[in-house]
Coordinates of C-alpha atoms in Angstrom, one line a residue:
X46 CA -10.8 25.6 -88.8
X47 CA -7.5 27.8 -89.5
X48 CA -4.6 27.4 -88.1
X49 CA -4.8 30.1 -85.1
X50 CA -8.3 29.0 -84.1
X51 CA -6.7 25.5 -83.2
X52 CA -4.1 27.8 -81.3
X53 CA -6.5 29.5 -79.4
X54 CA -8.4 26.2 -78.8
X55 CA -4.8 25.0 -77.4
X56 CA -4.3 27.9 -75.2
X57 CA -4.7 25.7 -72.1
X58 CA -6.3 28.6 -70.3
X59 CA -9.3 29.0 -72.1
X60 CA -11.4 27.9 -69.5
X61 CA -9.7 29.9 -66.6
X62 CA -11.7 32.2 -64.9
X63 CA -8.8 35.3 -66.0
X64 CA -10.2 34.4 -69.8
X65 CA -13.4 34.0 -68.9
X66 CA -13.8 37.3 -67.4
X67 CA -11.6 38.7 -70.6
X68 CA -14.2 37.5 -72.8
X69 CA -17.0 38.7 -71.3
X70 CA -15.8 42.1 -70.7
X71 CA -14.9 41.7 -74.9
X72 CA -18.9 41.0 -74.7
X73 CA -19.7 43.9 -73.0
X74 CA -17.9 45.9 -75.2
X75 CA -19.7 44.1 -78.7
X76 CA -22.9 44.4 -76.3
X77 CA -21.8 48.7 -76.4
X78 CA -21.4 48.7 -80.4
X79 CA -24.2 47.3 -80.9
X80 CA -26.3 49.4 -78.4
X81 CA -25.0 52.0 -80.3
X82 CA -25.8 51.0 -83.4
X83 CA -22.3 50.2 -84.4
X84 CA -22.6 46.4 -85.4
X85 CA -22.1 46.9 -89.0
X86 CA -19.2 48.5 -88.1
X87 CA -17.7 45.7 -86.2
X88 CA -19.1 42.9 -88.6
X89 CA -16.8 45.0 -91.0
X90 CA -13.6 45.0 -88.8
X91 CA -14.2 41.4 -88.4
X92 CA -14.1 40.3 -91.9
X93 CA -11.3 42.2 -93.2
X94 CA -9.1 41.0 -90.2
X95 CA -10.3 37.0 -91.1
X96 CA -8.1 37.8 -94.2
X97 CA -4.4 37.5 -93.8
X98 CA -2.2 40.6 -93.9
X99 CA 1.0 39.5 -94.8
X100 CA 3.2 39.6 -91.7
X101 CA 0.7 41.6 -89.6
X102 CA -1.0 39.9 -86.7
X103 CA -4.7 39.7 -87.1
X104 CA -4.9 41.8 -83.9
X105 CA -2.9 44.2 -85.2
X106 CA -5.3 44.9 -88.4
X107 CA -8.2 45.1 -85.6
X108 CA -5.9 47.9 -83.8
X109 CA -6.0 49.6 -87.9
X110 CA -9.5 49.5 -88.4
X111 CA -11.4 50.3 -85.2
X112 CA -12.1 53.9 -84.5
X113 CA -9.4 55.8 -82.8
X114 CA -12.6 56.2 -79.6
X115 CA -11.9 52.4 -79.1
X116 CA -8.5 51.8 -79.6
X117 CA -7.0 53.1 -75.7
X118 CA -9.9 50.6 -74.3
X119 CA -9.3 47.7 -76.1
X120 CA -5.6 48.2 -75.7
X121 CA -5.9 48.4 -71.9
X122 CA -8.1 45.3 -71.5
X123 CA -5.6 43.3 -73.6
X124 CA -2.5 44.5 -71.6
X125 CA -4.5 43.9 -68.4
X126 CA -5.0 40.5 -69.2
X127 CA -1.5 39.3 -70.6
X128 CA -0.5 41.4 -67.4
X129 CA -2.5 38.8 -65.6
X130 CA -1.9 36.2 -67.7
X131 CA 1.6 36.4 -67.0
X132 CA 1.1 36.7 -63.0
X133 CA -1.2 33.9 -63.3
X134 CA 0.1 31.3 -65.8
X135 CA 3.9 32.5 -66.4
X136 CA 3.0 32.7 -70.1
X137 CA 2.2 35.7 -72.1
X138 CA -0.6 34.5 -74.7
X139 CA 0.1 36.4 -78.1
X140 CA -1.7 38.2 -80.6
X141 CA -3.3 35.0 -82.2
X142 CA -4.4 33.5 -78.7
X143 CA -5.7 36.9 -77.7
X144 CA -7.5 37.5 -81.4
X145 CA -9.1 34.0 -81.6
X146 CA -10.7 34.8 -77.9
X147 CA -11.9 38.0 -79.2
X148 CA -13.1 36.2 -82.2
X149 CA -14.6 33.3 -80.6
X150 CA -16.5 36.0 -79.0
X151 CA -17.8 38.1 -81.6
X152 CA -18.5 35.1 -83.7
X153 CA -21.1 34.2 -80.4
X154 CA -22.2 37.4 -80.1
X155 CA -23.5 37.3 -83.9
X156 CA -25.3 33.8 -83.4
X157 CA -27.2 34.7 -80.2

């Protein structure tokens, strides 16, 4: 297990219902690719942002390779929910707690 998946798995909200309903609305929106036939797509965004990019966030290479149609949606759902994170737990997760739940997600997604 890396490094920032033992973050995420430390991000003592992982079970709160504010996550919970972040994941599943990332679910939904995996659910959408793939309705539209664009799994290959995301199975591609996902494996180059596994590799490191230097000093670049893993979230941050996600924001370089998703279509410029996706990027103002998934932008607003993570704001929303550090927004609400913050209100809620007076902590602000950061990219690698907020790209481990999205990954914890996608890597579901592809074993259902």
């Amino acid at each position: 297990m890396t490094d920032s998946a033992n973050e995420a798995i430390e991000w003592a909200h992982h079970a709160h219902p504010l996550t919970l309903a972040f994941q599943a609305q990332v679910a939904e929106m995996i659910a959408e690719l793939d309705r539209r036939g664009r799994g290959q797509d995301l199975d591609r965004v996902a494996a180059y942002t596994q590799q490191p990019r230097g000093e670049v966030s893993r979230l941050t290479a996600v924001f370089w390779t998703i279509d410029e149609d996706y990027q103002k949606p998934l932008r607003e759902l993570i704001d929303t929910y550090r927004q609400q994170a913050e209100a809620a737990f007076g902590l602000i997760p950061d990219d690698t707690i907020i790209y481990e739940l999205m990954y914890a997600i996608y890597q579901k997604a592809r074993c259902d």
